[in-house]
Short mmCIF file of C-alpha atoms in Angstrom, two decimals:
data_model
loop_
_atom_site.label_atom_id
_atom_site.label_comp_id
_atom_site.label_asym_id
_atom_site.label_seq_id
_atom_site.Cartn_x
_atom_site.Cartn_y
_atom_site.Cartn_z
CA MET A 1 15.22 -23.57 37.74
CA PRO A 2 15.25 -21.23 40.72
CA ASN A 3 16.34 -22.51 44.09
CA GLY A 4 13.42 -23.63 46.23
CA GLY A 5 11.44 -25.24 43.38
CA LYS A 6 9.99 -28.68 44.01
CA LEU A 7 11.51 -31.43 41.90
CA VAL A 8 10.97 -35.17 41.35
CA LEU A 9 13.65 -37.72 40.40
CA GLY A 10 12.56 -40.36 37.86
CA ILE A 11 14.62 -43.51 37.22
CA ASP A 12 14.12 -46.18 34.54
CA LEU A 13 16.10 -49.43 34.52
CA GLY A 14 15.62 -50.47 30.90
CA THR A 15 16.83 -53.60 29.13
CA THR A 16 19.77 -51.85 27.48
CA SER A 17 20.03 -48.47 29.22
CA VAL A 18 19.47 -46.70 32.52
CA LYS A 19 17.84 -43.26 32.36
CA VAL A 20 17.35 -40.69 35.10
CA ILE A 21 15.54 -37.38 34.87
CA ILE A 22 14.65 -34.49 37.16
CA LEU A 23 11.14 -33.14 36.67
CA SER A 24 9.79 -29.77 37.77
CA THR A 25 6.53 -30.21 39.68
CA GLU A 26 5.41 -26.75 38.57
CA THR A 27 6.06 -26.86 34.82
CA LYS A 28 6.03 -30.68 34.30
CA GLN A 29 9.20 -30.13 32.28
CA ILE A 30 12.42 -32.14 32.46
CA VAL A 31 15.14 -29.86 33.86
CA ALA A 32 18.03 -32.36 33.78
CA LYS A 33 18.65 -35.88 32.53
CA GLN A 34 21.37 -38.51 32.22
CA SER A 35 21.57 -41.98 30.69
CA LYS A 36 24.06 -44.82 30.55
CA GLU A 37 24.25 -48.24 28.94
CA PRO A 38 25.39 -50.61 31.70
CA GLN A 39 26.57 -53.29 29.20
CA ALA A 40 25.17 -55.75 31.73
CA ASN A 41 24.46 -58.83 29.59
CA VAL A 42 26.10 -62.00 30.90
CA PRO A 43 26.68 -65.20 28.86
CA SER A 44 24.35 -67.97 30.05
CA ASP A 45 25.34 -71.59 30.62
CA LEU A 46 22.15 -72.40 28.71
CA GLY A 47 23.42 -70.62 25.60
CA ILE A 48 20.77 -68.76 23.63
CA GLU A 49 18.02 -70.17 25.86
CA GLY A 50 19.21 -68.12 28.84
CA ASN A 51 19.22 -64.34 29.13
CA LYS A 52 20.66 -62.71 32.21
CA GLN A 53 22.24 -59.46 33.32
CA ASP A 54 24.77 -58.37 35.92
CA VAL A 55 22.87 -56.60 38.72
CA PRO A 56 25.85 -54.70 40.25
CA LYS A 57 26.56 -53.21 36.79
CA ILE A 58 22.96 -51.97 36.54
CA LEU A 59 23.15 -50.42 40.03
CA SER A 60 26.50 -48.83 39.17
CA ALA A 61 24.94 -47.24 36.07
CA VAL A 62 22.15 -45.75 38.23
CA HIS A 63 24.68 -44.41 40.73
CA ASN A 64 26.76 -42.95 37.90
CA CYS A 65 23.76 -41.23 36.26
CA VAL A 66 22.54 -39.65 39.50
CA SER A 67 26.08 -38.49 40.35
CA ARG A 68 26.21 -36.52 37.08
CA LEU A 69 23.01 -34.55 37.74
CA PRO A 70 23.46 -30.97 39.04
CA LYS A 71 23.77 -31.02 42.83
CA TYR A 72 21.74 -27.84 43.31
CA LEU A 73 18.81 -29.60 41.62
CA LEU A 74 19.23 -32.85 43.54
CA ARG A 75 19.00 -30.91 46.80
CA GLN A 76 15.47 -29.82 45.76
CA VAL A 77 14.17 -33.34 45.03
CA LYS A 78 11.02 -34.02 47.08
CA SER A 79 10.19 -37.55 45.88
CA ILE A 80 11.58 -40.40 43.76
CA GLY A 81 9.77 -42.52 41.16
CA ILE A 82 11.32 -45.73 39.83
CA CYS A 83 10.37 -48.14 37.05
CA GLY A 84 12.09 -50.80 34.99
CA GLN A 85 11.95 -53.77 32.68
CA MET A 86 9.03 -56.02 33.51
CA HIS A 87 8.83 -59.81 33.95
CA GLY A 88 12.47 -60.37 35.00
CA VAL A 89 13.56 -61.70 38.40
CA ALA A 90 16.60 -61.21 40.64
CA LEU A 91 17.20 -62.92 44.00
CA TRP A 92 19.16 -61.53 46.91
CA LYS A 93 20.03 -61.97 50.58
CA THR A 94 18.96 -59.61 53.33
CA THR A 95 21.64 -56.97 53.52
CA GLY A 96 19.72 -53.84 54.47
CA SER A 97 20.56 -50.53 52.88
CA PRO A 98 24.17 -50.04 51.72
CA GLU A 99 26.05 -48.15 54.41
CA LYS A 100 27.98 -44.95 53.87
CA GLU A 101 31.67 -45.06 53.10
CA ASP A 102 33.63 -41.94 54.06
CA GLY A 103 30.31 -40.21 54.66
CA ILE A 104 29.04 -40.96 51.13
CA PHE A 105 26.18 -43.35 50.39
CA LYS A 106 27.11 -45.76 47.58
CA LEU A 107 24.42 -47.68 45.76
CA GLU A 108 25.78 -51.21 45.56
CA ILE A 109 25.24 -54.80 46.67
CA ASP A 110 27.84 -57.49 47.32
CA ARG A 111 28.08 -59.88 44.36
CA GLN A 112 27.82 -62.84 46.71
CA SER A 113 24.49 -61.54 48.00
CA VAL A 114 22.65 -61.22 44.67
CA SER A 115 21.88 -63.43 41.69
CA HIS A 116 21.91 -62.31 38.10
CA LEU A 117 18.78 -60.67 36.73
CA TYR A 118 16.98 -63.31 34.66
CA THR A 119 15.28 -61.08 32.11
CA TRP A 120 12.05 -61.14 30.14
CA GLN A 121 14.06 -62.48 27.18
CA ASP A 122 15.05 -65.65 29.06
CA ALA A 123 13.79 -68.70 27.15
CA ARG A 124 14.70 -71.56 29.51
CA CYS A 125 11.03 -72.44 30.09
CA ASP A 126 10.06 -74.21 26.87
CA LYS A 127 6.46 -75.14 26.11
CA ASN A 128 6.91 -78.65 27.54
CA PHE A 129 8.06 -77.19 30.86
CA LEU A 130 5.26 -74.60 30.93
CA ARG A 131 2.73 -77.35 30.18
CA ILE A 132 3.53 -79.20 33.42
CA LEU A 133 3.22 -76.11 35.63
CA PRO A 134 0.00 -75.72 37.66
CA GLN A 135 -2.88 -74.00 35.87
CA SER A 136 -3.14 -70.38 37.02
CA LYS A 137 -6.54 -68.81 37.63
CA SER A 138 -5.20 -65.39 36.64
CA HIS A 139 -6.46 -63.82 33.42
CA LEU A 140 -2.79 -63.41 32.44
CA PRO A 141 -1.03 -66.50 31.04
CA VAL A 142 2.43 -67.55 32.20
CA HIS A 143 5.21 -67.34 29.60
CA THR A 144 8.92 -68.05 29.57
CA GLY A 145 10.84 -65.06 30.93
CA PHE A 146 8.11 -64.34 33.49
CA GLY A 147 9.48 -64.23 37.05
CA CYS A 148 7.36 -67.04 38.50
CA ALA A 149 8.05 -69.35 35.54
CA THR A 150 11.80 -68.75 35.95
CA LEU A 151 11.60 -69.46 39.70
CA PHE A 152 9.64 -72.67 39.03
CA TRP A 153 12.42 -73.69 36.63
CA PHE A 154 15.08 -73.15 39.30
CA ALA A 155 13.01 -74.97 41.92
CA ARG A 156 12.88 -78.02 39.66
CA ASN A 157 16.29 -77.87 37.97
CA LYS A 158 18.71 -75.98 40.25
CA PRO A 159 17.10 -75.81 43.71
CA GLU A 160 20.49 -75.19 45.35
CA LYS A 161 20.57 -71.79 43.62
CA LEU A 162 17.42 -70.68 45.44
CA GLN A 163 18.79 -71.70 48.84
CA LYS A 164 21.43 -68.95 48.69
CA TYR A 165 18.81 -66.17 48.90
CA ASP A 166 15.85 -65.14 51.05
CA ARG A 167 13.99 -62.68 48.81
CA CYS A 168 13.35 -61.76 45.20
CA GLY A 169 11.84 -59.08 42.99
CA THR A 170 12.34 -57.24 39.74
CA VAL A 171 15.60 -55.29 39.52
CA GLN A 172 13.63 -52.08 40.15
CA ASP A 173 12.19 -53.61 43.34
CA LEU A 174 15.76 -54.33 44.46
CA LEU A 175 16.73 -50.71 43.76
CA VAL A 176 13.83 -49.43 45.88
CA ASN A 177 14.79 -51.87 48.65
CA LEU A 178 18.42 -50.70 48.70
CA LEU A 179 17.45 -47.02 48.76
CA THR A 180 14.90 -47.42 51.57
CA GLY A 181 16.83 -50.03 53.56
CA SER A 182 13.52 -51.70 54.41
CA ASP A 183 13.32 -55.27 55.72
CA GLU A 184 10.18 -55.76 53.66
CA ILE A 185 10.15 -56.15 49.88
CA THR A 186 7.36 -54.17 48.26
CA MET A 187 6.05 -54.81 44.77
CA SER A 188 3.45 -53.01 42.68
CA THR A 189 0.50 -54.79 41.09
CA GLN A 190 2.06 -53.84 37.74
CA ASN A 191 5.27 -55.80 38.31
CA ALA A 192 3.56 -58.64 40.20
CA ALA A 193 1.14 -59.18 37.30
CA SER A 194 4.10 -59.32 34.91
CA TRP A 195 5.45 -62.38 36.79
CA GLY A 196 2.37 -64.57 36.43
CA TYR A 197 0.42 -66.46 39.13
CA PHE A 198 -0.95 -63.15 40.40
CA LEU A 199 -4.66 -62.39 40.78
CA THR A 200 -4.93 -58.73 39.85
CA ASP A 201 -8.48 -58.26 41.15
CA GLN A 202 -7.44 -59.49 44.61
CA ALA A 203 -3.86 -58.18 44.48
CA LYS A 204 -2.43 -61.46 45.74
CA TRP A 205 -0.26 -64.38 44.65
CA GLU A 206 -1.71 -67.85 44.09
CA THR A 207 0.47 -69.08 46.94
CA GLU A 208 -1.45 -72.27 47.81
CA LEU A 209 -1.51 -73.47 44.21
CA MET A 210 2.19 -72.63 43.80
CA ALA A 211 3.33 -74.12 47.12
CA ASN A 212 1.59 -77.41 46.31
CA ALA A 213 3.65 -77.55 43.11
CA GLY A 214 6.95 -76.99 44.94
CA PHE A 215 7.31 -73.25 44.36
CA PRO A 216 9.49 -71.33 46.91
CA VAL A 217 6.64 -69.04 48.05
CA ASN A 218 8.77 -67.84 50.99
CA LEU A 219 10.82 -65.79 48.51
CA LEU A 220 7.87 -63.85 47.05
CA PRO A 221 7.35 -60.18 48.00
CA LYS A 222 4.70 -60.06 50.74
CA SER A 223 3.75 -56.40 50.44
CA ILE A 224 1.79 -55.68 47.26
CA LEU A 225 1.02 -52.00 46.68
CA LYS A 226 -1.02 -50.08 44.14
CA PRO A 227 0.90 -47.97 41.60
CA GLY A 228 1.60 -44.58 43.15
CA GLN A 229 1.79 -45.82 46.74
CA VAL A 230 4.94 -45.08 48.74
CA ALA A 231 7.29 -48.00 49.38
CA GLY A 232 9.46 -46.20 51.92
CA LYS A 233 11.81 -43.27 52.46
CA LEU A 234 15.37 -42.63 51.33
CA ARG A 235 17.55 -43.90 54.16
CA HIS A 236 20.71 -41.87 53.46
CA PRO A 237 21.39 -38.57 51.70
CA TRP A 238 22.25 -39.39 48.07
CA PHE A 239 24.32 -36.89 46.07
CA GLY A 240 22.44 -34.05 47.74
CA ILE A 241 18.97 -35.64 47.80
CA PRO A 242 17.96 -35.36 51.46
CA ALA A 243 17.31 -38.49 53.54
CA GLY A 244 13.64 -39.06 54.23
CA VAL A 245 12.42 -38.30 50.70
CA PRO A 246 9.51 -40.66 49.83
CA ILE A 247 10.14 -43.35 47.20
CA GLY A 248 7.22 -44.81 45.27
CA VAL A 249 6.77 -48.55 44.81
CA ALA A 250 8.61 -49.63 41.64
CA LEU A 251 6.50 -49.63 38.47
CA GLY A 252 6.56 -51.25 35.03
CA ASP A 253 8.42 -49.42 32.28
CA LEU A 254 5.59 -49.97 29.79
CA GLN A 255 2.97 -48.38 32.04
CA CYS A 256 5.27 -45.44 32.76
CA SER A 257 5.99 -44.90 29.06
CA VAL A 258 2.26 -44.81 28.36
CA LEU A 259 1.64 -42.42 31.27
CA ALA A 260 4.28 -40.07 29.87
CA LEU A 261 2.88 -40.12 26.34
CA LEU A 262 -0.91 -40.31 26.43
CA LYS A 263 -2.78 -37.03 26.42
CA GLU A 264 -6.21 -38.22 25.24
CA PRO A 265 -8.21 -41.45 25.67
CA ASP A 266 -8.47 -41.86 21.88
CA GLU A 267 -4.71 -42.44 21.52
CA ALA A 268 -2.72 -45.67 21.38
CA VAL A 269 0.98 -45.89 22.19
CA LEU A 270 3.43 -47.75 19.97
CA ASN A 271 6.79 -48.40 21.60
CA ILE A 272 9.61 -49.98 19.61
CA SER A 273 12.90 -50.32 21.42
CA THR A 274 14.43 -53.76 22.10
CA SER A 275 11.01 -55.38 21.66
CA ALA A 276 7.74 -53.80 20.48
CA GLN A 277 4.42 -53.01 22.17
CA LEU A 278 1.20 -51.48 20.93
CA THR A 279 -1.14 -50.53 23.73
CA TYR A 280 -4.15 -48.45 24.72
CA VAL A 281 -5.94 -47.78 27.99
CA HIS A 282 -9.00 -50.02 28.08
CA PRO A 283 -11.96 -47.86 29.13
CA SER A 284 -13.91 -50.60 30.95
CA PHE A 285 -11.94 -53.83 31.19
CA ASP A 286 -13.82 -56.69 32.87
CA LEU A 287 -11.85 -59.74 34.02
CA ASN A 288 -14.87 -61.92 33.29
CA ASP A 289 -14.87 -60.90 29.62
CA CYS A 290 -11.16 -61.53 29.11
CA PRO A 291 -10.40 -63.92 26.24
CA GLU A 292 -8.61 -67.04 27.49
CA SER A 293 -5.82 -66.89 24.96
CA GLY A 294 -4.59 -64.69 22.18
CA SER A 295 -2.09 -62.04 21.30
CA ILE A 296 -3.57 -59.23 23.44
CA GLU A 297 -3.09 -59.23 27.21
CA TYR A 298 -4.42 -56.89 29.88
CA PHE A 299 -2.02 -55.49 32.49
CA PRO A 300 -2.75 -53.26 35.49
CA TYR A 301 -2.23 -49.57 34.72
CA PHE A 302 -2.95 -46.63 37.05
CA ASN A 303 -6.15 -45.70 38.91
CA ASP A 304 -7.50 -49.28 38.70
CA LYS A 305 -7.50 -49.19 34.90
CA TYR A 306 -5.94 -51.75 32.57
CA LEU A 307 -3.75 -51.55 29.48
CA ALA A 308 -4.63 -53.68 26.47
CA VAL A 309 -1.19 -54.75 25.23
CA ALA A 310 0.04 -56.46 22.08
CA ALA A 311 3.61 -57.23 23.13
CA SER A 312 5.93 -58.61 20.46
CA MET A 313 9.28 -60.16 21.30
CA ASN A 314 10.50 -58.95 17.91
CA GLY A 315 11.13 -55.22 17.62
CA GLY A 316 14.33 -53.23 17.39
CA ASN A 317 16.26 -56.40 18.31
CA THR A 318 15.28 -57.94 14.95
CA LEU A 319 16.56 -54.95 12.99
CA ALA A 320 19.73 -54.81 15.12
CA THR A 321 20.36 -58.50 14.38
CA PHE A 322 20.06 -57.79 10.64
CA VAL A 323 22.55 -54.91 10.93
CA LYS A 324 25.04 -57.11 12.82
CA THR A 325 24.59 -59.85 10.21
CA LEU A 326 25.43 -57.40 7.42
CA GLN A 327 28.51 -56.32 9.37
CA HIS A 328 29.64 -59.94 9.73
CA TRP A 329 29.06 -60.63 6.03
CA ALA A 330 31.14 -57.58 5.15
CA MET A 331 33.93 -58.79 7.47
CA ASP A 332 33.80 -62.24 5.86
CA LEU A 333 34.40 -60.47 2.55
CA GLY A 334 37.32 -58.54 4.01
CA PHE A 335 35.66 -55.19 4.77
CA SER A 336 34.96 -53.44 8.04
CA VAL A 337 31.88 -51.20 8.17
CA PRO A 338 30.90 -49.26 11.33
CA GLN A 339 27.42 -50.06 12.62
CA SER A 340 26.38 -46.41 12.38
CA LYS A 341 27.21 -46.39 8.65
CA VAL A 342 25.17 -49.55 8.06
CA TRP A 343 22.12 -48.00 9.76
CA GLU A 344 22.57 -44.74 7.86
CA LYS A 345 22.70 -46.51 4.49
CA LEU A 346 19.81 -48.88 5.23
CA ILE A 347 17.49 -46.06 6.29
CA ALA A 348 18.44 -43.91 3.27
CA LEU A 349 17.75 -46.83 0.90
CA GLY A 350 14.63 -48.07 2.66
CA LYS A 351 12.92 -44.66 2.64
CA GLU A 352 12.66 -44.63 -1.15
CA GLU A 353 9.34 -45.74 -2.64
CA SER A 354 11.30 -47.93 -5.05
CA ALA A 355 12.21 -50.10 -2.04
CA VAL A 356 8.61 -51.37 -1.77
CA SER A 357 8.37 -54.88 -3.24
CA THR A 358 6.37 -58.12 -3.16
CA MET A 359 8.80 -59.59 -0.63
CA GLU A 360 7.29 -60.42 2.77
CA ILE A 361 9.49 -61.05 5.79
CA GLU A 362 8.05 -62.57 8.93
CA PRO A 363 10.79 -61.41 11.34
CA LEU A 364 9.99 -63.73 14.25
CA LEU A 365 13.54 -64.63 15.29
CA LEU A 366 12.39 -65.01 18.91
CA GLY A 367 8.95 -66.49 18.25
CA GLU A 368 6.11 -64.87 20.18
CA ARG A 369 4.80 -65.51 23.68
CA TYR A 370 1.49 -66.78 22.32
CA ASP A 371 3.36 -69.00 19.78
CA PRO A 372 6.98 -69.59 20.90
CA ASP A 373 7.69 -72.08 18.10
CA LYS A 374 7.22 -69.49 15.36
CA THR A 375 10.34 -68.70 13.35
CA ALA A 376 11.35 -66.10 10.80
CA SER A 377 10.60 -66.63 7.12
CA VAL A 378 10.79 -64.83 3.77
CA THR A 379 8.35 -65.20 0.88
CA GLY A 380 7.66 -63.40 -2.38
CA ILE A 381 11.29 -63.08 -3.42
CA THR A 382 11.75 -62.06 -7.05
CA LEU A 383 14.81 -61.18 -9.10
CA ASP A 384 14.18 -57.47 -8.69
CA SER A 385 13.63 -57.60 -4.91
CA LEU A 386 17.02 -59.08 -4.04
CA ASN A 387 18.52 -55.70 -3.17
CA LEU A 388 19.35 -54.13 0.17
CA ALA A 389 16.65 -51.46 -0.07
CA SER A 390 13.83 -53.97 -0.63
CA VAL A 391 15.08 -56.38 2.01
CA PHE A 392 15.30 -53.68 4.69
CA ARG A 393 11.94 -52.14 3.74
CA SER A 394 10.33 -55.61 3.85
CA LEU A 395 11.92 -56.27 7.24
CA CYS A 396 10.55 -53.02 8.68
CA SER A 397 7.17 -53.77 7.15
CA GLY A 398 7.28 -57.24 8.70
CA VAL A 399 7.88 -55.87 12.20
CA ILE A 400 4.78 -53.66 11.92
CA ARG A 401 2.68 -56.28 10.11
CA ASN A 402 3.38 -58.70 12.96
CA LEU A 403 2.04 -56.13 15.46
CA HIS A 404 -0.94 -55.54 13.16
CA ASN A 405 -1.67 -59.28 13.22
CA MET A 406 -1.74 -59.06 17.02
CA MET A 407 -3.72 -55.79 17.33
CA SER A 408 -5.30 -54.72 14.05
CA GLN A 409 -6.34 -51.37 12.65
CA ASP A 410 -9.99 -52.50 12.83
CA LEU A 411 -9.68 -53.34 16.53
CA LEU A 412 -8.16 -49.94 17.32
CA LYS A 413 -10.90 -48.15 15.41
CA ALA A 414 -13.57 -50.21 17.19
CA LYS A 415 -12.09 -48.92 20.48
CA GLY A 416 -12.28 -45.32 19.27
CA ILE A 417 -8.53 -44.92 18.72
CA LYS A 418 -7.85 -42.04 16.32
CA ARG A 419 -4.12 -41.53 16.65
CA ILE A 420 -0.94 -43.45 17.44
CA VAL A 421 1.78 -41.89 19.58
CA GLY A 422 5.17 -43.42 18.81
CA ASN A 423 8.06 -43.88 21.20
CA GLY A 424 11.28 -45.84 21.67
CA SER A 425 14.64 -45.42 19.97
CA GLY A 426 13.88 -48.19 17.47
CA LEU A 427 10.95 -46.19 16.07
CA VAL A 428 12.03 -42.58 16.66
CA ARG A 429 15.34 -43.04 14.82
CA ASN A 430 13.89 -45.05 11.94
CA PRO A 431 11.71 -43.18 9.40
CA VAL A 432 11.26 -46.42 7.42
CA LEU A 433 9.44 -48.01 10.37
CA GLN A 434 7.41 -44.83 10.76
CA LYS A 435 6.26 -45.08 7.11
CA GLU A 436 5.19 -48.68 7.68
CA VAL A 437 3.17 -47.75 10.79
CA THR A 438 1.15 -45.28 8.71
CA ASN A 439 0.90 -47.80 5.88
CA TRP A 440 -0.52 -50.59 8.07
CA TYR A 441 -2.68 -48.62 10.50
CA LYS A 442 -3.91 -45.74 8.33
CA LEU A 443 -3.86 -43.53 11.44
CA PRO A 444 -1.84 -40.37 12.14
CA LEU A 445 1.49 -41.12 13.85
CA GLU A 446 2.93 -38.56 16.24
CA LEU A 447 6.35 -39.12 17.75
CA GLY A 448 6.32 -38.48 21.49
CA GLN A 449 8.61 -35.78 22.81
CA SER A 450 8.78 -36.99 26.40
CA GLY A 451 8.08 -40.68 26.25
CA ASP A 452 10.88 -41.98 28.39
CA ALA A 453 9.64 -44.29 31.09
CA ALA A 454 11.75 -42.30 33.59
CA PHE A 455 9.51 -39.30 32.86
CA GLY A 456 6.43 -41.44 33.51
CA ALA A 457 7.92 -42.74 36.76
CA ALA A 458 8.47 -39.15 37.89
CA LEU A 459 4.89 -38.23 36.92
CA ALA A 460 3.57 -41.19 38.92
CA ALA A 461 5.59 -40.10 41.96
CA LEU A 462 4.30 -36.56 41.52
CA ALA A 463 0.67 -37.74 41.33
CA SER A 464 1.07 -39.76 44.54
CA ASN A 465 2.25 -36.74 46.55
#
């Protein structure tokens, strides 16, 4: 990349990893990238019902990734695009932008000034709790793990926790706020919709309804922006990026992944990483025609369009749990097997056609948002299917069959979808899953080459310039 070229920095705060890329505005190619797993999960006092992450660790991972990018490229960055995991909520106190130490800007926040990030996997809001919440007029239902549901839970169970803070947002909104140093918290319609109690057609919270039910509406972001709008400017130089560079309002990682991958309107995107999503851009979504319940939901995308999304809680996490279980069984028997070896063997065995059996696994360890009480089950076991190859193949088939039950092959074809673009480490690294996608959907599967949400965030920032 010659000096003087215009570049964009893209950042994605994912559930398990932070990714940053530098994109050339001329070639639309990634010229540098870094990633880091922040290992940010924190044990919850609610046990398996809670799911939270350490915010300073996530910020430290971002700082670390940016610091490892070439300085001569960072000096050419003209704008910054940021996205991250949807639905989750963090609370913090007004601190302004972190100040420079020894002339160097450090991306951090005092631990006393910020809560944990309560993620999309948080299950503290059971169906009985959700049932007593006020009825939203939004076309999007409210589920456990959604920001507003989590805040309602704190308001009713641990109100003292909320009194420590004066603002809240997704973790990517916090990142934007720290980089700009703004007094005002901005939020995109994408992230606001992912919290619930948000009217997407009016771009506003249902504040009156929520306040009457005891919700701390004073904490909610007041400034709601469209995807692509600028939230503010970089307050301090950052590893060579000049101060004053515009920073886009934080976006959803799903929308940014789709933006990075889709080339034609007749494509759907299948992302399998921690969870799993199958989605397509709805050509003419009408709020009035939205079904009241079901497994497909419609989230704001770009340019006033919507994504039709079948979002499963059970994706790569289900397969990872199986791998860990095998490891524990081996240890119980006195053997130690590295995780990488387990994966290698499972994929080699599962690829064989002889692994196909009558066994059916419904791998719903986490239930589903539309049916949280669902659990995992196995049927069709025979004497000749009790082998590792058949079990793993059936598990992979079950992950895809579950998505197919939510968004079927017939539905995709009715919408004119002719191809599926695959993305996410859970799918890209697993040829057994890839076989099952083709088996269930009978559509060509192409693995995306540039599907990272960080790439999409950079593209969105580029489009807004």
